Tab-separated table of C-alpha atoms in Angstrom:
chain	number	residue	atom	x	y	z
A	1	MET	CA	-15.965	-22.367	-51.145
A	2	SER	CA	-17.469	-19.166	-52.502
A	3	PHE	CA	-18.432	-18.136	-48.947
A	4	LEU	CA	-14.748	-17.528	-48.299
A	5	GLN	CA	-14.880	-14.715	-50.801
A	6	ASP	CA	-17.837	-13.101	-49.059
A	7	PRO	CA	-16.621	-10.028	-47.030
A	8	SER	CA	-19.477	-10.482	-44.589
A	9	PHE	CA	-18.068	-13.883	-43.616
A	10	PHE	CA	-14.809	-12.352	-42.456
A	11	THR	CA	-16.665	-9.506	-40.752
A	12	MET	CA	-18.770	-12.008	-38.827
A	13	GLY	CA	-15.657	-14.005	-37.946
A	14	MET	CA	-13.832	-10.974	-36.594
A	15	TRP	CA	-16.926	-9.931	-34.649
A	16	SER	CA	-17.148	-13.423	-33.131
A	17	ILE	CA	-13.474	-13.339	-32.112
A	18	GLY	CA	-13.901	-9.888	-30.605
A	19	ALA	CA	-17.033	-10.925	-28.728
A	20	GLY	CA	-15.260	-14.019	-27.441
A	21	ALA	CA	-12.311	-11.977	-26.227
A	22	LEU	CA	-14.618	-9.504	-24.472
A	23	GLY	CA	-16.518	-12.373	-22.901
A	24	ALA	CA	-13.295	-13.976	-21.643
A	25	ALA	CA	-12.099	-10.635	-20.253
A	26	ALA	CA	-15.437	-10.079	-18.510
A	27	LEU	CA	-15.311	-13.566	-17.008
A	28	ALA	CA	-11.725	-13.035	-15.813
A	29	LEU	CA	-12.737	-9.708	-14.245
A	30	LEU	CA	-15.720	-11.326	-12.560
A	31	LEU	CA	-13.647	-14.189	-11.143
A	32	ALA	CA	-10.936	-11.791	-9.978
A	33	ASN	CA	-13.553	-9.975	-7.912
A	34	THR	CA	-14.695	-13.090	-6.093
A	35	ASP	CA	-12.752	-14.854	-3.360
A	36	VAL	CA	-12.401	-18.058	-5.410
A	37	PHE	CA	-8.729	-17.557	-6.229
A	38	LEU	CA	-7.692	-15.873	-2.988
A	39	SER	CA	-5.297	-17.916	-0.875
A	40	LYS	CA	-6.980	-19.093	2.304
A	41	PRO	CA	-5.259	-17.951	5.522
A	42	GLN	CA	-3.941	-20.508	7.978
A	43	LYS	CA	-4.703	-19.568	11.564
A	44	ALA	CA	-1.680	-18.970	13.774
A	45	ALA	CA	-1.305	-20.886	17.025
A	46	LEU	CA	-0.171	-19.038	20.140
A	47	GLU	CA	2.885	-21.311	20.330
A	48	TYR	CA	3.827	-20.228	16.804
A	49	LEU	CA	3.578	-16.517	17.592
A	50	GLU	CA	5.347	-16.795	20.949
A	51	ASP	CA	8.565	-18.076	19.413
A	52	ILE	CA	8.950	-15.374	16.744
A	53	ASP	CA	12.178	-13.362	16.954
A	54	LEU	CA	11.697	-9.607	16.775
A	55	LYS	CA	14.205	-6.775	16.756
A	56	THR	CA	13.869	-3.302	18.178
A	57	LEU	CA	14.602	-0.437	15.809
A	58	GLU	CA	17.028	1.398	18.064
A	59	LYS	CA	20.595	2.282	17.044
A	60	GLU	CA	21.699	-0.788	18.943
A	61	PRO	CA	18.884	-3.281	18.225
A	62	ARG	CA	17.810	-5.799	20.806
A	63	THR	CA	16.378	-9.192	19.859
A	64	LEU	CA	13.415	-10.504	21.818
A	65	LYS	CA	10.771	-13.186	21.618
A	66	ALA	CA	7.390	-11.927	20.496
A	67	LYS	CA	5.687	-13.256	23.626
A	68	GLU	CA	7.363	-10.436	25.582
A	69	LEU	CA	4.955	-8.040	23.868
A	70	TRP	CA	1.822	-9.545	25.406
A	71	GLU	CA	3.045	-11.671	28.319
A	72	LYS	CA	1.812	-9.340	31.082
A	73	ASN	CA	-1.014	-7.265	29.634
A	74	GLY	CA	-1.810	-8.729	26.236
A	75	ALA	CA	-1.367	-6.610	23.107
A	76	VAL	CA	-2.862	-5.356	19.866
A	77	ILE	CA	-0.379	-5.979	17.060
A	78	MET	CA	-0.486	-4.819	13.450
A	79	ALA	CA	1.530	-6.809	10.911
A	80	VAL	CA	2.212	-4.039	8.403
A	81	ARG	CA	2.200	-5.038	4.746
A	82	ARG	CA	4.319	-2.059	3.708
A	83	PRO	CA	5.044	1.083	5.772
A	84	GLY	CA	5.033	3.332	2.695
A	85	CYS	CA	1.633	2.104	1.506
A	86	PHE	CA	-1.079	4.729	1.973
A	87	LEU	CA	-3.615	1.975	2.718
A	88	CYS	CA	-1.411	0.645	5.540
A	89	ARG	CA	-0.956	4.156	6.854
A	90	GLU	CA	-4.717	4.582	6.921
A	91	GLU	CA	-5.180	1.412	8.968
A	92	ALA	CA	-2.340	2.421	11.293
A	93	ALA	CA	-4.080	5.736	11.922
A	94	ASP	CA	-7.377	3.941	12.551
A	95	LEU	CA	-5.803	1.603	15.099
A	96	SER	CA	-4.050	4.548	16.714
A	97	SER	CA	-7.447	6.183	17.237
A	98	LEU	CA	-8.056	3.427	19.802
A	99	LYS	CA	-4.868	4.237	21.727
A	100	SER	CA	-6.478	6.190	24.574
A	101	MET	CA	-9.077	3.446	25.136
A	102	LEU	CA	-6.401	0.743	24.985
A	103	ASP	CA	-4.343	2.714	27.495
A	104	GLN	CA	-7.303	2.741	29.867
A	105	LEU	CA	-7.480	-1.031	29.531
A	106	GLY	CA	-3.722	-1.292	30.065
A	107	VAL	CA	-3.284	-2.957	26.650
A	108	PRO	CA	-0.293	-1.852	24.541
A	109	LEU	CA	-0.399	-1.217	20.795
A	110	TYR	CA	2.463	-2.519	18.634
A	111	ALA	CA	3.338	-3.010	14.982
A	112	VAL	CA	5.751	-5.302	13.183
A	113	VAL	CA	7.313	-4.651	9.791
A	114	LYS	CA	9.088	-7.158	7.565
A	115	GLU	CA	11.853	-4.855	6.349
A	116	HIS	CA	13.611	-1.717	7.482
A	117	ILE	CA	14.712	0.299	4.473
A	118	ARG	CA	15.757	3.922	4.316
A	119	THR	CA	13.315	6.150	6.230
A	120	GLU	CA	10.191	4.067	5.603
A	121	VAL	CA	9.535	3.155	9.252
A	122	LYS	CA	10.359	6.662	10.429
A	123	ASP	CA	7.904	8.075	7.882
A	124	PHE	CA	5.278	5.551	9.023
A	125	GLN	CA	5.625	6.440	12.704
A	126	PRO	CA	3.456	9.618	12.555
A	127	TYR	CA	0.502	7.406	11.587
A	128	PHE	CA	1.090	4.821	14.311
A	129	LYS	CA	1.093	5.563	18.039
A	130	GLY	CA	2.802	2.399	19.225
A	131	GLU	CA	6.256	0.865	19.223
A	132	ILE	CA	7.376	-0.838	16.005
A	133	PHE	CA	9.487	-3.995	15.727
A	134	LEU	CA	11.251	-5.748	12.863
A	135	ASP	CA	10.216	-9.284	11.913
A	136	GLU	CA	13.045	-10.231	9.560
A	137	LYS	CA	11.812	-13.785	8.962
A	138	LYS	CA	8.274	-12.551	8.209
A	139	LYS	CA	6.782	-15.011	10.687
A	140	PHE	CA	3.917	-12.726	11.656
A	141	TYR	CA	2.787	-12.988	8.040
A	142	GLY	CA	2.477	-16.785	8.333
A	143	PRO	CA	2.360	-19.651	9.162
A	144	GLN	CA	1.386	-19.662	5.484
A	145	ARG	CA	2.411	-16.453	3.779
A	146	ARG	CA	-0.193	-15.179	1.379
A	147	LYS	CA	0.455	-12.852	-1.525
A	148	MET	CA	-1.770	-10.729	-3.678
A	149	MET	CA	-0.003	-9.956	-6.923
A	150	PHE	CA	-1.312	-7.960	-9.858
A	151	MET	CA	-4.833	-9.374	-9.453
A	152	GLY	CA	-5.168	-6.818	-6.691
A	153	PHE	CA	-5.171	-4.020	-9.222
A	154	ILE	CA	-8.338	-5.267	-10.923
A	155	ARG	CA	-10.329	-5.973	-7.770
A	156	LEU	CA	-13.103	-3.473	-7.209
A	157	GLY	CA	-12.600	-3.743	-3.455
A	158	VAL	CA	-9.013	-2.550	-3.786
A	159	TRP	CA	-10.088	0.404	-5.909
A	160	TYR	CA	-12.770	1.263	-3.360
A	161	ASN	CA	-10.252	0.987	-0.498
A	162	SER	CA	-7.787	3.157	-2.400
A	163	PHE	CA	-10.381	5.853	-3.057
A	164	ARG	CA	-11.410	5.782	0.608
A	165	ALA	CA	-7.818	6.253	1.818
A	166	TRP	CA	-7.023	8.873	-0.818
A	167	ASN	CA	-10.217	10.745	0.034
A	168	GLY	CA	-9.134	10.610	3.682
A	169	GLY	CA	-5.958	12.496	2.825
A	170	PHE	CA	-3.509	9.582	2.991
A	171	SER	CA	-0.571	9.320	0.604
A	172	GLY	CA	2.433	7.045	0.274
A	173	ASN	CA	5.099	5.607	-1.976
A	174	LEU	CA	6.105	2.342	-3.683
A	175	GLU	CA	9.192	1.560	-1.601
A	176	GLY	CA	9.639	-1.991	-0.333
A	177	GLU	CA	7.869	-5.339	-0.647
A	178	GLY	CA	4.103	-4.958	-0.651
A	179	PHE	CA	2.627	-8.194	-1.982
A	180	ILE	CA	2.790	-10.285	1.209
A	181	LEU	CA	-0.479	-9.586	2.996
A	182	GLY	CA	-0.534	-8.399	6.601
A	183	GLY	CA	-3.052	-8.451	9.414
A	184	VAL	CA	-3.981	-7.508	12.959
A	185	PHE	CA	-3.858	-9.622	16.121
A	186	VAL	CA	-5.255	-9.163	19.589
A	187	VAL	CA	-3.379	-11.505	21.919
A	188	GLY	CA	-4.299	-12.136	25.539
A	189	SER	CA	-1.827	-12.134	28.391
A	190	GLY	CA	0.219	-15.210	29.253
A	191	LYS	CA	-1.450	-18.286	27.781
A	192	GLN	CA	-4.846	-16.661	27.300
A	193	GLY	CA	-4.438	-17.072	23.559
A	194	ILE	CA	-5.237	-15.220	20.339
A	195	LEU	CA	-8.483	-13.333	20.864
A	196	LEU	CA	-8.736	-11.826	17.390
A	197	GLU	CA	-6.894	-12.619	14.175
A	198	HIS	CA	-7.650	-10.499	11.128
A	199	ARG	CA	-5.889	-11.537	7.925
A	200	GLU	CA	-5.865	-8.981	5.119
A	201	LYS	CA	-7.596	-10.593	2.120
A	202	GLU	CA	-6.764	-7.801	-0.329
A	203	PHE	CA	-4.931	-4.481	-0.326
A	204	GLY	CA	-6.640	-2.134	2.126
A	205	ASP	CA	-8.822	-4.762	3.824
A	206	LYS	CA	-8.954	-3.194	7.289
A	207	VAL	CA	-9.791	-4.799	10.598
A	208	ASN	CA	-13.046	-3.852	12.301
A	209	LEU	CA	-12.095	-1.420	15.071
A	210	LEU	CA	-15.059	-2.344	17.256
A	211	SER	CA	-13.964	-6.001	17.097
A	212	VAL	CA	-10.440	-4.987	18.149
A	213	LEU	CA	-11.757	-3.059	21.120
A	214	GLU	CA	-14.122	-5.850	22.174
A	215	ALA	CA	-11.282	-8.386	21.997
A	216	ALA	CA	-9.005	-6.068	23.995
A	217	LYS	CA	-11.638	-5.865	26.724
A	218	MET	CA	-11.435	-9.645	27.075
A	219	ILE	CA	-7.757	-9.527	28.028
A	220	LYS	CA	-7.039	-10.461	31.616
A	221	PRO	CA	-3.826	-8.994	33.066
A	222	GLN	CA	-1.337	-11.731	33.924
A	223	THR	CA	-1.579	-11.096	37.667
A	224	LEU	CA	-5.326	-11.725	37.658
A	225	ALA	CA	-5.021	-14.669	35.311
A	226	SER	CA	-2.386	-16.230	37.579
A	227	GLU	CA	-4.622	-15.875	40.627
A	228	LYS	CA	-7.345	-17.865	38.897
A	229	LYS	CA	-5.057	-20.779	37.996
């Protein structure tokens, strides 16, 4: 047992433990930056979206079914993860850059939020050029709600997205729930269906604007769609 008295034995043992810990940390970091552990989104059916209850954000709120948003002319809808998030504000501004083209197509731009606290929605409005509604039951974030917890802070994609938004001059705060992931929908008029469904896979995962515009061009106004039935 004389080897136990050899200082080099303990040095080698500590080095091995340290190397093992570094290896485990590197593996964890590698896995966190793949999509292996990301929750897979469940596609929403039109029937599911149609029946969602939304509230207007007026002093005297009105409750309506979500299908009212797209029934006549379709709609582009952003499900906002958190209004105070600077990444969400960046995407809102990007979508708003399409507003004039959407107006030419006759397609409205809307957003839904899952909570209405303090002045968060009011402070978000300068970044978003459409009407905003409250989805209290968070249905637009389903059918299967997905969350990104603290793993998001070690994903390189999130750091890249954050640098991009920060470099673009966007800022925000930490108010409200921000772990339930959001998305963007392009919904056709009437029963035309969901033409685009982008589910955020990590913080700051933005929809492709060209895809949004192409999907919006596919929308047939309800009057024309009815004539073809």
